[in-house]
mmCIF file of C-alpha atoms in Angstrom:
data_model
loop_
_atom_site.group_PDB
_atom_site.id
_atom_site.type_symbol
_atom_site.label_atom_id
_atom_site.label_comp_id
_atom_site.label_asym_id
_atom_site.label_seq_id
_atom_site.Cartn_x
_atom_site.Cartn_y
_atom_site.Cartn_z
ATOM 1 C CA GLN A 1 -77.620 14.083 89.146
ATOM 2 C CA THR A 2 -75.397 17.097 89.689
ATOM 3 C CA VAL A 3 -74.716 17.947 93.320
ATOM 4 C CA VAL A 4 -73.289 21.296 94.368
ATOM 5 C CA THR A 5 -71.338 20.956 97.580
ATOM 6 C CA GLN A 6 -70.841 23.438 100.408
ATOM 7 C CA GLU A 7 -69.511 23.104 103.925
ATOM 8 C CA PRO A 8 -72.529 22.551 106.214
ATOM 9 C CA SER A 9 -71.125 24.868 108.842
ATOM 10 C CA PHE A 10 -68.207 27.150 109.531
ATOM 11 C CA SER A 11 -67.081 29.312 112.390
ATOM 12 C CA VAL A 12 -65.065 32.521 112.379
ATOM 13 C CA SER A 13 -63.924 34.922 115.069
ATOM 14 C CA PRO A 14 -64.972 38.553 114.915
ATOM 15 C CA GLY A 15 -62.489 40.404 112.744
ATOM 16 C CA GLY A 16 -61.247 37.191 111.226
ATOM 17 C CA THR A 17 -61.248 35.936 107.663
ATOM 18 C CA VAL A 18 -63.200 32.953 106.416
ATOM 19 C CA THR A 19 -63.450 31.309 103.012
ATOM 20 C CA LEU A 20 -66.519 29.297 102.100
ATOM 21 C CA THR A 21 -66.387 27.030 99.089
ATOM 22 C CA CYS A 22 -68.731 25.727 96.425
ATOM 23 C CA GLY A 23 -67.830 22.588 94.546
ATOM 24 C CA LEU A 24 -69.228 19.913 92.289
ATOM 25 C CA SER A 25 -69.739 16.272 93.148
ATOM 26 C CA SER A 26 -68.094 15.508 89.829
ATOM 27 C CA GLY A 27 -65.773 17.916 88.109
ATOM 28 C CA SER A 28 -64.402 21.375 88.736
ATOM 29 C CA VAL A 29 -66.159 24.695 89.102
ATOM 30 C CA SER A 30 -65.007 27.286 86.596
ATOM 31 C CA THR A 31 -66.140 30.786 85.686
ATOM 32 C CA GLY A 32 -68.275 29.168 83.023
ATOM 33 C CA TYR A 33 -70.648 28.056 85.759
ATOM 34 C CA TYR A 34 -71.195 31.741 86.665
ATOM 35 C CA PRO A 35 -71.035 31.040 90.409
ATOM 36 C CA SER A 36 -73.050 33.418 92.570
ATOM 37 C CA TRP A 37 -73.466 33.762 96.321
ATOM 38 C CA TYR A 38 -76.420 34.684 98.528
ATOM 39 C CA GLN A 39 -76.741 35.510 102.206
ATOM 40 C CA GLN A 40 -79.834 34.622 104.193
ATOM 41 C CA THR A 41 -80.762 35.324 107.770
ATOM 42 C CA PRO A 42 -83.625 33.449 109.456
ATOM 43 C CA GLY A 43 -87.068 34.515 108.281
ATOM 44 C CA GLN A 44 -85.701 36.765 105.557
ATOM 45 C CA ALA A 45 -85.414 36.502 101.815
ATOM 46 C CA PRO A 46 -81.920 35.867 100.476
ATOM 47 C CA ARG A 47 -79.692 38.803 99.610
ATOM 48 C CA THR A 48 -77.407 38.731 96.599
ATOM 49 C CA LEU A 49 -73.718 39.134 97.454
ATOM 50 C CA ILE A 50 -71.609 38.053 94.478
ATOM 51 C CA TYR A 51 -72.377 37.112 90.893
ATOM 52 C CA SER A 52 -70.370 36.037 87.878
ATOM 53 C CA THR A 53 -67.700 34.625 90.199
ATOM 54 C CA ASN A 54 -66.392 37.883 91.630
ATOM 55 C CA THR A 55 -68.733 40.812 90.943
ATOM 56 C CA ARG A 56 -70.203 42.350 94.070
ATOM 57 C CA SER A 57 -73.863 43.182 93.968
ATOM 58 C CA SER A 58 -74.900 46.768 94.585
ATOM 59 C CA GLY A 59 -74.394 47.852 98.178
ATOM 60 C CA VAL A 60 -72.344 44.818 99.221
ATOM 61 C CA PRO A 61 -69.266 45.838 101.229
ATOM 62 C CA ASP A 62 -65.855 45.045 99.758
ATOM 63 C CA ARG A 63 -65.014 42.706 102.623
ATOM 64 C CA PHE A 64 -67.044 40.151 100.659
ATOM 65 C CA SER A 65 -65.171 38.790 97.672
ATOM 66 C CA GLY A 66 -65.571 35.915 95.262
ATOM 67 C CA SER A 67 -63.048 33.840 93.390
ATOM 68 C CA ILE A 68 -62.151 30.450 91.993
ATOM 69 C CA LEU A 69 -59.821 28.549 94.327
ATOM 70 C CA GLY A 70 -58.519 25.353 92.854
ATOM 71 C CA ASN A 71 -61.523 23.450 91.562
ATOM 72 C CA LYS A 72 -64.139 25.342 93.575
ATOM 73 C CA ALA A 73 -65.806 28.730 93.725
ATOM 74 C CA ALA A 74 -65.060 30.596 96.911
ATOM 75 C CA LEU A 75 -66.602 33.355 98.997
ATOM 76 C CA THR A 76 -64.189 35.129 101.313
ATOM 77 C CA ILE A 77 -65.297 37.358 104.147
ATOM 78 C CA THR A 78 -62.532 39.580 105.491
ATOM 79 C CA GLY A 79 -62.968 41.237 108.881
ATOM 80 C CA ALA A 80 -66.015 39.222 109.865
ATOM 81 C CA GLN A 81 -68.681 41.040 111.820
ATOM 82 C CA ALA A 82 -71.397 39.756 114.109
ATOM 83 C CA ASP A 83 -74.112 40.460 111.563
ATOM 84 C CA ASP A 84 -72.329 38.257 109.026
ATOM 85 C CA GLU A 85 -73.718 35.318 110.989
ATOM 86 C CA SER A 86 -76.049 33.872 108.359
ATOM 87 C CA ASP A 87 -76.622 31.052 105.947
ATOM 88 C CA TYR A 88 -74.672 31.369 102.712
ATOM 89 C CA TYR A 89 -75.737 29.713 99.477
ATOM 90 C CA CYS A 90 -73.935 29.352 96.202
ATOM 91 C CA VAL A 91 -75.638 28.521 92.936
ATOM 92 C CA LEU A 92 -74.117 27.316 89.705
ATOM 93 C CA TYR A 93 -75.525 27.773 86.238
ATOM 94 C CA MET A 94 -75.499 24.410 84.469
ATOM 95 C CA GLY A 95 -76.456 25.764 81.060
ATOM 96 C CA SER A 96 -79.712 25.318 79.145
ATOM 97 C CA GLY A 97 -81.617 27.430 81.633
ATOM 98 C CA ILE A 98 -80.856 25.231 84.642
ATOM 99 C CA TRP A 99 -79.412 26.292 87.989
ATOM 100 C CA VAL A 100 -78.407 24.160 90.975
ATOM 101 C CA PHE A 101 -78.020 25.527 94.490
ATOM 102 C CA GLY A 102 -75.604 24.201 97.030
ATOM 103 C CA GLY A 103 -76.919 22.993 100.362
ATOM 104 C CA GLY A 104 -75.775 26.144 102.125
ATOM 105 C CA THR A 105 -73.230 26.941 104.824
ATOM 106 C CA LYS A 106 -74.275 28.100 108.259
ATOM 107 C CA LEU A 107 -71.687 30.652 109.365
ATOM 108 C CA THR A 108 -71.241 31.344 113.050
ATOM 109 C CA VAL A 109 -69.324 34.402 114.236
ATOM 110 C CA LEU A 110 -67.976 33.885 117.731
ATOM 111 C CA GLU B 1 -88.364 51.354 93.776
ATOM 112 C CA VAL B 2 -87.592 47.973 92.266
ATOM 113 C CA GLN B 3 -89.745 45.432 94.064
ATOM 114 C CA LEU B 4 -91.326 42.010 93.759
ATOM 115 C CA VAL B 5 -94.394 41.027 95.759
ATOM 116 C CA GLU B 6 -95.602 37.426 95.755
ATOM 117 C CA SER B 7 -99.098 36.252 96.618
ATOM 118 C CA GLY B 8 -101.302 33.210 96.258
ATOM 119 C CA GLY B 9 -99.765 30.833 98.755
ATOM 120 C CA GLY B 10 -101.774 28.846 101.233
ATOM 121 C CA LEU B 11 -102.823 25.407 102.417
ATOM 122 C CA ILE B 12 -103.731 22.956 99.690
ATOM 123 C CA GLN B 13 -104.470 19.237 99.686
ATOM 124 C CA PRO B 14 -102.185 16.769 97.907
ATOM 125 C CA GLY B 15 -103.111 16.532 94.256
ATOM 126 C CA GLY B 16 -104.526 20.051 94.248
ATOM 127 C CA SER B 17 -103.576 23.129 92.240
ATOM 128 C CA LEU B 18 -102.456 26.598 93.159
ATOM 129 C CA ARG B 19 -101.333 29.648 91.208
ATOM 130 C CA LEU B 20 -98.728 31.972 92.630
ATOM 131 C CA SER B 21 -98.459 35.568 91.458
ATOM 132 C CA CYS B 22 -95.529 37.963 91.598
ATOM 133 C CA ALA B 23 -96.229 41.628 90.944
ATOM 134 C CA ALA B 24 -93.222 43.627 89.842
ATOM 135 C CA SER B 25 -92.651 47.349 90.199
ATOM 136 C CA GLY B 26 -89.802 49.576 89.092
ATOM 137 C CA PHE B 27 -88.876 47.419 86.117
ATOM 138 C CA THR B 28 -90.482 45.457 83.283
ATOM 139 C CA VAL B 29 -90.900 41.717 83.801
ATOM 140 C CA SER B 30 -90.987 40.958 80.097
ATOM 141 C CA SER B 31 -87.607 42.629 79.524
ATOM 142 C CA ASN B 32 -85.863 40.416 82.061
ATOM 143 C CA TYR B 33 -85.523 36.746 82.834
ATOM 144 C CA MET B 34 -87.502 35.810 85.887
ATOM 145 C CA THR B 35 -87.241 32.767 88.121
ATOM 146 C CA TRP B 36 -88.937 30.989 90.972
ATOM 147 C CA VAL B 37 -86.825 29.636 93.815
ATOM 148 C CA ARG B 38 -88.280 27.681 96.730
ATOM 149 C CA GLN B 39 -87.186 26.758 100.224
ATOM 150 C CA ALA B 40 -88.733 23.923 102.207
ATOM 151 C CA PRO B 41 -89.019 24.501 105.964
ATOM 152 C CA GLY B 42 -85.581 24.292 107.540
ATOM 153 C CA LYS B 43 -83.967 23.393 104.220
ATOM 154 C CA GLY B 44 -81.884 25.094 101.569
ATOM 155 C CA LEU B 45 -82.782 26.966 98.415
ATOM 156 C CA GLU B 46 -83.954 25.103 95.321
ATOM 157 C CA TRP B 47 -84.219 26.617 91.848
ATOM 158 C CA VAL B 48 -87.627 25.824 90.329
ATOM 159 C CA SER B 49 -88.167 27.536 86.982
ATOM 160 C CA VAL B 50 -87.159 30.369 84.657
ATOM 161 C CA ILE B 51 -88.833 32.341 81.892
ATOM 162 C CA TYR B 52 -86.699 34.371 79.520
ATOM 163 C CA SER B 53 -87.721 37.599 77.818
ATOM 164 C CA GLY B 54 -88.394 35.719 74.594
ATOM 165 C CA GLY B 55 -90.765 33.380 76.429
ATOM 166 C CA THR B 56 -88.549 30.294 76.629
ATOM 167 C CA THR B 57 -89.089 28.367 79.852
ATOM 168 C CA TYR B 58 -87.162 25.747 81.801
ATOM 169 C CA TYR B 59 -87.952 23.694 84.884
ATOM 170 C CA ALA B 60 -86.220 21.686 87.567
ATOM 171 C CA ASP B 61 -86.773 17.951 87.132
ATOM 172 C CA SER B 62 -88.668 17.889 90.426
ATOM 173 C CA VAL B 63 -91.491 20.043 89.016
ATOM 174 C CA LYS B 64 -91.332 19.385 85.274
ATOM 175 C CA GLY B 65 -94.722 18.484 83.868
ATOM 176 C CA ARG B 66 -96.552 19.759 86.951
ATOM 177 C CA PHE B 67 -95.587 23.437 87.200
ATOM 178 C CA THR B 68 -95.918 26.148 84.546
ATOM 179 C CA ILE B 69 -94.233 29.533 84.638
ATOM 180 C CA SER B 70 -95.816 32.400 82.728
ATOM 181 C CA ARG B 71 -96.230 36.150 82.760
ATOM 182 C CA ASP B 72 -98.816 38.794 81.945
ATOM 183 C CA ASN B 73 -97.023 41.709 80.337
ATOM 184 C CA SER B 74 -100.005 44.027 80.730
ATOM 185 C CA LYS B 75 -100.003 43.441 84.476
ATOM 186 C CA ASN B 76 -96.202 43.246 84.790
ATOM 187 C CA THR B 77 -96.764 40.067 86.761
ATOM 188 C CA LEU B 78 -95.091 36.662 86.873
ATOM 189 C CA TYR B 79 -97.011 33.479 87.672
ATOM 190 C CA LEU B 80 -96.350 29.920 88.733
ATOM 191 C CA GLN B 81 -99.169 27.473 88.102
ATOM 192 C CA MET B 82 -98.661 24.448 90.319
ATOM 193 C CA ASN B 83 -100.652 21.276 89.616
ATOM 194 C CA SER B 84 -100.615 17.781 91.118
ATOM 195 C CA LEU B 85 -99.109 19.188 94.291
ATOM 196 C CA ARG B 86 -97.242 16.878 96.635
ATOM 197 C CA ALA B 87 -96.203 17.159 100.268
ATOM 198 C CA GLU B 88 -92.614 17.714 99.132
ATOM 199 C CA ASP B 89 -93.701 20.892 97.324
ATOM 200 C CA THR B 90 -94.306 22.507 100.717
ATOM 201 C CA ALA B 91 -92.018 25.537 100.787
ATOM 202 C CA VAL B 92 -91.667 29.280 100.698
ATOM 203 C CA TYR B 93 -91.692 30.297 97.041
ATOM 204 C CA TYR B 94 -89.584 33.286 96.047
ATOM 205 C CA CYS B 95 -89.956 35.256 92.842
ATOM 206 C CA VAL B 96 -86.524 36.448 91.712
ATOM 207 C CA ARG B 97 -85.219 38.617 88.896
ATOM 208 C CA GLY B 98 -82.251 37.474 86.835
ATOM 209 C CA ILE B 99 -79.261 39.739 86.352
ATOM 210 C CA TYR B 100 -78.986 41.043 82.815
ATOM 211 C CA GLY B 101 -77.267 44.082 81.467
ATOM 212 C CA SER B 102 -75.738 45.502 78.314
ATOM 213 C CA GLY B 103 -76.795 42.473 76.339
ATOM 214 C CA THR B 104 -75.154 40.067 78.788
ATOM 215 C CA TYR B 105 -76.798 37.372 80.869
ATOM 216 C CA TYR B 106 -74.989 36.983 84.184
ATOM 217 C CA HIS B 107 -76.913 33.810 85.049
ATOM 218 C CA ALA B 108 -77.563 34.951 88.597
ATOM 219 C CA PHE B 109 -80.286 36.627 90.591
ATOM 220 C CA ASP B 110 -80.557 40.088 92.096
ATOM 221 C CA ILE B 111 -84.024 41.189 93.224
ATOM 222 C CA TRP B 112 -85.877 38.788 95.534
ATOM 223 C CA GLY B 113 -89.477 38.971 96.676
ATOM 224 C CA GLN B 114 -90.396 38.351 100.297
ATOM 225 C CA GLY B 115 -91.784 34.902 99.479
ATOM 226 C CA THR B 116 -95.146 33.189 99.793
ATOM 227 C CA MET B 117 -95.702 29.997 101.770
ATOM 228 C CA VAL B 118 -97.277 26.953 100.158
ATOM 229 C CA THR B 119 -98.295 24.090 102.412
ATOM 230 C CA VAL B 120 -99.421 20.824 100.848
ATOM 231 C CA SER B 121 -101.170 18.713 103.436
ATOM 232 C CA SER B 122 -104.389 16.844 104.025
#
């Protein structure tokens, strides 16, 4: 049973930088897992931020960036704003038409 | 405008069946890979199923054998037939388009519907 791991919660100050990560219970995340990131505010559908590790989706500001850091995928928010306070989900493609989401990170901006 | 609109959710008893629909506009469902993602109340996102342009389908272990994804090309609509429903299937179900371009699958999702709520309870 593959488990995709994310920090349950994180806090950042307005204007600060935060890096959220996405790992595997066993093994390392590489670009071959095509990591992607989604932002969700309460009561809303998710919004696509990053796909294929580091490609920003249309309309996403460049203060959101994706990368591989060590053995995990990472989402970095530079210059955090109040409306960045959301839940963030990563998903990894496992191959053979199967995806697994991480449990999500609740980001607080204060 | 590229849009997905789900319908068909509701309250259903355990063991019952329900069919969700997802009407697409602004693009052709059959030319893309389409997925269903669900979210139980207060929980995270869970990938459920995918159908590729060629018709190949895949399912999460949690729904395999009970759910069937399909599409009607003439109606540009995606479906999810859900049988033998259980309490743990209670969730908002999102219809989502996969990202594909220039012959490349990016194995991610871009356009999300607003979701439809399914409640399995007696």
